[in-house]
Short mmCIF file of C-alpha atoms and ligand atoms in Angstrom, two decimals:
data_model
loop_
_atom_site.label_atom_id
_atom_site.label_comp_id
_atom_site.label_asym_id
_atom_site.label_seq_id
_atom_site.Cartn_x
_atom_site.Cartn_y
_atom_site.Cartn_z
CA UNK A 1460 16.28 -30.92 -15.96
CA UNK A 1461 17.89 -27.71 -16.40
CA UNK A 1462 21.87 -27.89 -17.11
CA UNK A 1463 23.91 -25.19 -15.10
CA UNK A 1464 25.87 -22.66 -16.66
CA UNK A 1465 28.55 -20.18 -15.88
CA UNK A 1466 26.24 -17.01 -15.74
CA UNK A 1467 29.12 -14.92 -16.90
CA UNK A 1468 30.36 -16.74 -20.04
CA UNK A 1469 27.91 -19.19 -20.49
CA UNK A 1470 29.77 -22.48 -20.35
CA UNK A 1471 28.75 -25.66 -18.86
CA UNK A 1472 29.35 -26.16 -15.10
CA UNK A 1473 30.36 -29.37 -13.12
CA UNK A 1474 29.91 -30.24 -9.58
CA UNK A 1475 32.90 -30.91 -7.82
CA UNK A 1476 32.90 -31.83 -4.29
CA UNK A 1477 32.11 -28.36 -2.73
CA UNK A 1478 31.74 -26.40 -5.45
CA UNK A 1479 30.65 -25.94 -9.47
CA UNK A 1480 33.40 -25.46 -11.78
CA UNK A 1481 33.61 -24.67 -15.64
CA UNK A 1482 36.31 -25.87 -18.16
CA UNK A 1483 38.03 -22.27 -17.99
CA UNK A 1484 38.75 -22.97 -14.42
CA UNK A 1485 35.93 -20.67 -12.99
CA UNK A 1486 35.05 -21.62 -9.59
CA UNK A 1487 31.79 -21.05 -7.68
CA UNK A 1488 31.73 -22.34 -3.90
CA UNK A 1489 28.40 -24.06 -2.40
CA UNK A 1490 28.29 -22.45 0.87
CA UNK A 1491 25.63 -23.41 3.66
CA UNK A 1492 24.20 -25.72 1.04
CA UNK A 1493 23.99 -23.25 -1.92
CA UNK A 1494 26.10 -22.48 -5.00
CA UNK A 1495 27.00 -18.71 -4.76
CA UNK A 1496 27.23 -16.72 -7.81
CA UNK A 1497 27.89 -13.47 -6.50
CA UNK A 1498 30.19 -11.24 -4.62
CA UNK A 1499 29.85 -11.45 -1.04
CA UNK A 1500 28.08 -7.82 -0.63
CA UNK A 1501 25.62 -6.27 -2.80
CA UNK A 1502 22.60 -3.86 -2.81
CA UNK A 1503 20.30 -6.73 -1.28
CA UNK A 1504 22.51 -6.81 1.88
CA UNK A 1505 19.27 -5.69 3.80
CA UNK A 1506 17.10 -8.51 2.48
CA UNK A 1507 19.85 -11.18 3.70
CA UNK A 1508 19.72 -9.59 7.02
CA UNK A 1509 15.68 -9.53 7.09
CA UNK A 1510 15.27 -12.82 5.87
CA UNK A 1511 17.56 -14.74 8.16
CA UNK A 1512 16.19 -12.88 10.97
CA UNK A 1513 12.68 -13.70 9.96
CA UNK A 1514 13.33 -16.84 8.56
CA UNK A 1515 9.80 -18.65 9.83
CA UNK A 1516 7.42 -15.59 10.46
CA UNK A 1517 5.86 -15.63 6.62
CA UNK A 1518 6.45 -19.54 5.88
CA UNK A 1519 2.56 -20.73 5.93
CA UNK A 1520 3.35 -24.22 7.39
CA UNK A 1521 5.07 -22.76 10.52
CA UNK A 1522 1.95 -20.95 11.86
CA UNK A 1523 -1.65 -22.29 11.42
CA UNK A 1524 -3.15 -18.48 12.18
CA UNK A 1525 -1.72 -17.46 8.39
CA UNK A 1526 -4.49 -19.91 7.02
CA UNK A 1527 -2.46 -20.80 4.21
CA UNK A 1528 -1.88 -16.97 2.86
CA UNK A 1529 1.08 -17.61 0.98
CA UNK A 1530 -0.66 -20.78 -0.75
CA UNK A 1531 -3.51 -18.50 -1.54
CA UNK A 1532 -1.45 -15.76 -2.89
CA UNK A 1533 0.64 -18.07 -4.86
CA UNK A 1534 -2.57 -19.83 -6.62
CA UNK A 1535 -4.61 -16.70 -6.88
CA UNK A 1536 -2.01 -14.54 -8.76
CA UNK A 1537 -0.70 -17.19 -10.79
CA UNK A 1538 -3.96 -19.01 -11.41
CA UNK A 1539 -1.83 -22.29 -12.12
CA UNK A 1540 -3.08 -25.53 -11.46
CA UNK A 1541 -1.23 -28.00 -8.97
CA UNK A 1542 -1.49 -31.09 -11.27
CA UNK A 1543 -0.46 -29.16 -14.40
CA UNK A 1544 2.46 -28.30 -12.71
CA UNK A 1545 3.61 -32.05 -12.43
CA UNK A 1546 7.33 -32.50 -13.93
CA UNK A 1547 7.58 -29.03 -14.86
CA UNK A 1548 10.85 -26.82 -14.44
CA UNK A 1549 9.72 -23.87 -12.82
CA UNK A 1550 11.71 -20.81 -11.96
CA UNK A 1551 11.25 -18.60 -8.97
CA UNK A 1552 13.49 -15.13 -9.04
CA UNK A 1553 14.10 -13.39 -5.61
CA UNK A 1554 12.72 -16.32 -3.36
CA UNK A 1555 13.53 -14.55 0.13
CA UNK A 1556 13.25 -16.89 2.97
CA UNK A 1557 11.17 -19.25 0.72
CA UNK A 1558 7.52 -18.69 1.44
CA UNK A 1559 6.35 -19.41 -2.18
CA UNK A 1560 9.20 -22.07 -2.60
CA UNK A 1561 7.57 -24.13 0.22
CA UNK A 1562 4.10 -23.79 -1.45
CA UNK A 1563 5.57 -25.36 -4.69
CA UNK A 1564 7.50 -27.85 -3.25
CA UNK A 1565 4.62 -28.98 -0.64
CA UNK A 1566 1.62 -28.63 -3.02
CA UNK A 1567 2.78 -29.36 -6.44
CA UNK A 1568 5.22 -31.95 -8.06
CA UNK A 1569 7.13 -29.43 -9.96
CA UNK A 1570 11.15 -29.27 -10.10
CA UNK A 1571 11.73 -25.75 -8.80
CA UNK A 1572 15.07 -23.55 -9.54
CA UNK A 1573 15.33 -20.65 -7.18
CA UNK A 1574 17.50 -17.52 -7.07
CA UNK A 1575 18.14 -14.73 -4.99
CA UNK A 1576 20.88 -12.19 -5.17
CA UNK A 1577 20.96 -11.96 -1.19
CA UNK A 1578 22.19 -14.27 1.34
CA UNK A 1579 18.05 -14.79 2.14
CA UNK A 1580 19.10 -18.31 0.25
CA UNK A 1581 20.78 -19.58 3.60
CA UNK A 1582 16.94 -19.11 5.23
CA UNK A 1583 15.39 -20.44 2.57
CA UNK A 1584 17.76 -23.26 2.41
CA UNK A 1585 16.94 -24.20 5.98
CA UNK A 1586 13.31 -23.63 5.48
CA UNK A 1587 13.07 -26.11 2.37
CA UNK A 1588 16.49 -27.89 1.66
CA UNK A 1589 15.06 -31.23 2.81
CA UNK A 1590 13.19 -31.61 -0.38
CA UNK A 1591 16.47 -32.69 -1.98
CA UNK A 1592 16.49 -33.00 -6.11
CA UNK A 1593 13.36 -31.38 -6.86
CA UNK A 1594 14.74 -28.07 -5.32
CA UNK A 1595 17.38 -26.14 -6.77
CA UNK A 1596 18.44 -23.00 -4.94
CA UNK A 1597 21.30 -20.76 -6.08
CA UNK A 1598 22.37 -16.92 -4.58
CA UNK A 1599 22.61 -15.25 -8.08
CA UNK A 1600 21.29 -12.28 -9.44
CA UNK A 1601 18.48 -11.91 -11.88
CA UNK A 1602 20.83 -10.44 -14.31
CA UNK A 1603 23.31 -13.56 -14.02
CA UNK A 1604 21.14 -16.63 -13.67
CA UNK A 1605 23.08 -20.00 -14.34
CA UNK A 1606 20.78 -21.38 -16.34
CA UNK A 1607 20.80 -21.35 -20.50
CA UNK A 1608 18.05 -19.34 -21.67
CA UNK A 1609 14.55 -20.95 -23.08
CA UNK A 1610 15.00 -23.42 -20.00
CA UNK A 1611 11.75 -23.15 -18.01
CA UNK A 1612 7.99 -24.43 -18.26
CA UNK A 1613 7.02 -21.76 -15.92
CA UNK A 1614 8.42 -18.30 -14.64
CA UNK A 1615 7.46 -16.45 -11.48
CA UNK A 1616 8.63 -13.48 -9.47
CA UNK A 1617 6.59 -12.11 -6.73
CA UNK A 1618 7.24 -9.15 -4.67
CA UNK A 1619 10.77 -8.76 -6.25
CA UNK A 1620 11.05 -6.40 -9.28
CA UNK A 1621 10.45 -3.21 -7.78
CA UNK A 1622 13.52 -3.70 -5.48
CA UNK A 1623 15.60 -4.52 -8.57
CA UNK A 1624 17.78 -1.67 -10.11
CA UNK A 1625 16.24 -1.73 -13.59
CA UNK A 1626 12.83 -3.01 -13.75
CA UNK A 1627 12.53 -3.16 -17.46
CA UNK A 1628 15.66 -5.26 -17.63
CA UNK A 1629 14.53 -7.78 -14.99
CA UNK A 1630 11.58 -8.47 -17.05
CA UNK A 1631 13.52 -9.03 -20.07
CA UNK A 1632 15.81 -11.68 -17.84
CA UNK A 1633 12.77 -13.55 -17.07
CA UNK A 1634 11.20 -13.79 -20.32
CA UNK A 1635 14.51 -14.79 -21.90
CA UNK A 1636 14.70 -18.01 -19.33
CA UNK A 1637 11.16 -19.01 -20.30
CA UNK A 1638 10.95 -21.66 -23.07
CA UNK A 1639 8.58 -20.60 -26.37
CA UNK A 1640 4.89 -21.09 -24.97
CA UNK A 1641 6.13 -20.86 -21.28
CA UNK A 1642 3.89 -18.87 -18.72
CA UNK A 1643 5.73 -15.77 -16.98
CA UNK A 1644 3.81 -14.60 -14.07
CA UNK A 1645 5.08 -11.25 -11.71
CA UNK A 1646 3.69 -9.30 -9.23
CA UNK A 1647 4.98 -5.82 -7.96
CA UNK A 1648 4.40 -2.51 -6.55
CA UNK A 1649 2.04 -0.43 -8.59
CA UNK A 1650 1.69 3.16 -9.47
CA UNK A 1651 -1.60 3.93 -8.95
CA UNK A 1652 -1.78 7.79 -9.34
CA UNK A 1653 0.10 11.29 -8.45
CA UNK A 1654 -0.23 10.10 -4.85
CA UNK A 1655 1.56 6.82 -4.82
CA UNK A 1656 4.60 8.50 -3.78
CA UNK A 1657 3.05 10.60 -0.91
CA UNK A 1658 3.74 8.12 1.77
CA UNK A 1659 5.99 7.67 4.66
CA UNK A 1660 7.70 5.07 2.86
CA UNK A 1661 9.03 7.45 0.27
CA UNK A 1662 9.53 10.01 2.67
CA UNK A 1663 11.62 8.45 5.02
CA UNK A 1664 13.18 5.72 3.24
CA UNK A 1665 16.04 7.83 1.42
CA UNK A 1666 17.43 8.11 5.39
CA UNK A 1667 16.52 5.02 6.95
CA UNK A 1668 18.09 2.75 4.08
CA UNK A 1669 21.41 4.43 5.01
CA UNK A 1670 21.04 3.29 8.96
CA UNK A 1671 22.65 0.41 9.61
CA UNK A 1672 20.32 -2.64 9.59
CA UNK A 1673 20.33 -3.14 13.43
CA UNK A 1674 19.95 0.48 14.19
CA UNK A 1675 16.64 0.59 11.92
CA UNK A 1676 15.47 -2.53 13.05
CA UNK A 1677 15.86 -1.58 16.93
CA UNK A 1678 13.76 1.72 16.12
CA UNK A 1679 10.88 -0.19 14.62
CA UNK A 1680 10.80 -2.53 17.27
CA UNK A 1681 10.64 0.22 19.59
CA UNK A 1682 7.86 2.19 18.17
CA UNK A 1683 5.91 -0.67 16.88
CA UNK A 1684 3.53 -1.00 19.68
CA UNK A 1685 2.23 2.85 19.49
CA UNK A 1686 2.26 3.19 15.69
CA UNK A 1687 -0.10 -0.05 15.57
CA UNK A 1688 -2.22 1.28 17.82
CA UNK A 1689 -2.73 5.01 16.36
CA UNK A 1690 -2.93 2.97 12.95
CA UNK A 1691 -5.96 1.11 14.68
CA UNK A 1692 -7.35 4.18 16.26
CA UNK A 1693 -7.32 6.22 12.76
CA UNK A 1694 -9.41 3.48 11.44
CA UNK A 1695 -11.90 3.18 13.94
CA UNK A 1696 -12.58 6.99 13.90
CA UNK A 1697 -13.01 6.57 10.03
CA UNK A 1698 -9.63 8.52 9.09
CA UNK A 1699 -7.41 5.28 8.46
CA UNK A 1700 -7.58 5.95 4.58
CA UNK A 1701 -6.18 9.61 4.86
CA UNK A 1702 -3.87 9.53 7.77
CA UNK A 1703 -2.25 5.95 8.11
CA UNK A 1704 -0.11 6.38 5.19
CA UNK A 1705 1.93 9.08 6.86
CA UNK A 1706 2.37 6.72 9.70
CA UNK A 1707 5.91 5.12 9.36
CA UNK A 1708 4.42 1.37 9.45
CA UNK A 1709 3.32 -1.28 6.70
CA UNK A 1710 -0.48 -1.39 5.95
CA UNK A 1711 -1.67 -3.58 8.32
CA UNK A 1712 -5.14 -4.46 7.12
CA UNK A 1713 -4.18 -3.79 3.51
CA UNK A 1714 -1.39 -6.43 3.15
CA UNK A 1715 -0.96 -8.72 6.34
CA UNK A 1716 -3.03 -11.97 7.04
CA UNK A 1717 -6.39 -11.31 8.59
CA UNK A 1718 -6.28 -13.94 11.55
CA UNK A 1719 -2.90 -13.55 13.14
CA UNK A 1720 -2.50 -13.90 16.64
CA UNK A 1721 -1.36 -10.66 18.84
CA UNK A 1722 2.47 -11.73 18.78
CA UNK A 1723 2.38 -12.84 15.18
CA UNK A 1724 0.97 -9.74 13.90
CA UNK A 1725 3.33 -7.51 15.72
CA UNK A 1726 6.03 -9.89 14.27
CA UNK A 1727 4.80 -9.33 10.63
CA UNK A 1728 4.29 -5.77 11.29
CA UNK A 1729 8.20 -5.21 12.44
CA UNK A 1730 9.43 -7.42 9.36
CA UNK A 1731 7.30 -5.89 6.85
CA UNK A 1732 8.14 -2.21 8.14
CA UNK A 1733 11.83 -3.09 7.87
CA UNK A 1734 11.18 -4.33 4.64
CA UNK A 1735 9.63 -0.85 3.63
CA UNK A 1736 12.24 1.14 5.11
CA UNK A 1737 15.67 -0.80 4.19
CA UNK A 1738 15.55 -1.82 0.66
CA UNK A 1739 18.21 -0.02 -1.47
CA UNK A 1740 15.62 0.08 -4.41
CA UNK A 1741 12.11 0.47 -4.30
CA UNK A 1742 10.54 1.66 -8.12
CA UNK A 1743 6.91 0.67 -8.19
CA UNK A 1744 5.91 0.77 -11.96
CA UNK A 1745 2.32 1.04 -13.66
CA UNK A 1746 0.60 -1.86 -14.87
CA UNK A 1747 0.49 -0.47 -18.23
CA UNK A 1748 4.17 0.08 -18.48
CA UNK A 1749 5.18 -3.40 -17.53
CA UNK A 1750 2.88 -4.63 -20.08
CA UNK A 1751 4.74 -2.86 -22.80
CA UNK A 1752 7.85 -4.18 -21.20
CA UNK A 1753 6.61 -7.85 -21.53
CA UNK A 1754 5.65 -7.06 -25.21
CA UNK A 1755 8.93 -5.68 -26.03
CA UNK A 1756 10.83 -8.65 -24.59
CA UNK A 1757 9.19 -11.16 -26.52
CA UNK A 1758 6.07 -12.14 -24.43
CA UNK A 1759 2.46 -11.92 -25.29
CA UNK A 1760 0.26 -10.47 -22.56
CA UNK A 1761 -2.80 -12.65 -21.06
CA UNK A 1762 -3.51 -10.56 -18.08
CA UNK A 1763 -2.50 -7.14 -16.94
CA UNK A 1764 -4.48 -5.59 -13.92
CA UNK A 1765 -5.19 -5.97 -10.35
CA UNK A 1766 -6.34 -9.06 -8.28
CA UNK A 1767 -7.80 -8.87 -4.83
CA UNK A 1768 -7.32 -11.77 -2.17
CA UNK A 1769 -6.95 -12.52 1.14
CA UNK A 1770 -8.26 -9.56 3.54
CA UNK A 1771 -8.22 -6.97 1.16
CA UNK A 1772 -4.96 -7.35 -0.61
CA UNK A 1773 -4.58 -5.62 -4.07
CA UNK A 1774 -1.88 -7.22 -6.19
CA UNK A 1775 -0.42 -5.88 -9.47
CA UNK A 1776 -0.25 -8.67 -11.79
CA UNK A 1777 1.28 -8.84 -15.39
CA UNK A 1778 1.30 -12.53 -17.20
CA UNK A 1779 2.51 -13.34 -20.49
CA UNK A 1780 3.31 -16.32 -22.82
CA UNK A 1781 6.74 -16.29 -24.36
CA UNK A 1782 6.44 -16.40 -28.21
C1 LIG B 3004 10.66 -8.42 -0.61
S1 LIG B 3004 11.75 -9.66 -1.05
C2 LIG B 3004 10.30 -10.86 -1.43
C3 LIG B 3004 11.03 -12.34 -1.38
C4 LIG B 3004 9.90 -13.53 -1.93
N1 LIG B 3004 9.62 -13.35 -3.15
C5 LIG B 3004 8.57 -13.05 -1.04
O1 LIG B 3004 7.67 -12.83 -1.17
O2 LIG B 3004 8.92 -13.36 0.37
C6 LIG B 3004 12.56 -9.27 -2.23
C7 LIG B 3004 13.37 -10.31 -2.81
O3 LIG B 3004 13.96 -9.80 -4.14
C8 LIG B 3004 15.90 -10.11 -3.99
N2 LIG B 3004 16.18 -9.43 -5.22
C9 LIG B 3004 16.44 -8.18 -5.17
N3 LIG B 3004 17.38 -7.89 -6.23
C10 LIG B 3004 17.45 -9.14 -6.82
C11 LIG B 3004 18.35 -9.36 -8.06
N4 LIG B 3004 18.84 -8.57 -8.98
N5 LIG B 3004 18.32 -10.71 -8.32
C12 LIG B 3004 17.77 -11.74 -7.49
N6 LIG B 3004 16.95 -11.22 -6.28
C13 LIG B 3004 16.86 -10.00 -5.90
C14 LIG B 3004 16.00 -9.75 -2.34
O4 LIG B 3004 17.13 -10.32 -2.28
C15 LIG B 3004 14.94 -9.98 -1.86
O5 LIG B 3004 14.64 -11.53 -0.90
#
């Protein structure tokens, strides 16, 4: 069991009705089932909007057509064994709507502590809150987590680090929370070469991230149909690899589950295209740089490379053991 602390002064917290209190009188409210350690509005508001709108879209158990895509990603990327996780205290940073929280809670007997800086935690709580004491969910930043250092047996952070303002500091924050000997696993958007940022996302996002969330979503919904057709046409004539990176739409064949129904595919495309164009931060990194940051933060790197799974999803992964 992990004891909660006030992330801003380190003092222990006790639950008192619908809030957590420390001895000095600091108080953190529990709102919609989730203790909150944040100011109301922050740079992750687009994610709060996104995950509350698309609460169930990427949750495996909500769609048999996903064929366990999140489960496959979680166990392939981490390499963890379900049985080994029994009774372990696990930290998940940046849980979004809880696609990986669901996998840990439904397929292992670990105790899960998940944080997200946005109100996505409300969606995650609606998806996974029924797991009771095994699931401890908090709205908190990776930089101000309500746990003492050296608390966790396993730490994972999937699809998050590129969206934080200081990637290196985020890596250190994760490693600080791991017990000596504990494993930390992250995946992230990689820099593959000089061409990485020659892409519709990096060309248009400086503008689109300033639009209201509603306006951006409306525009994506209106244009998704023809963009999907153009994407598929380019692929059919063999020009997908060259031209599709300039269509302002998610990489359909490279990142989405292969067997979605037509309706689900469109929903995933709209969600993931919003996810491309709305975030305040999007800072891809080289795998070798992240490896170096693991070592500087006190972890021995055991893996730093791409892993391919699903259709053709290539995930950049670094794993390490806290020394
Ligand atoms: C692309 S989503 C991924 C969510 C989830 N891991 C998944 O794969 O579905 C990135 C998440 O990182 C969260 N995030 C960004 N900065 C954060 C920070 N400083 N602390 C905690 N979470 C953060 C966002 O709120 C968002 O929910």
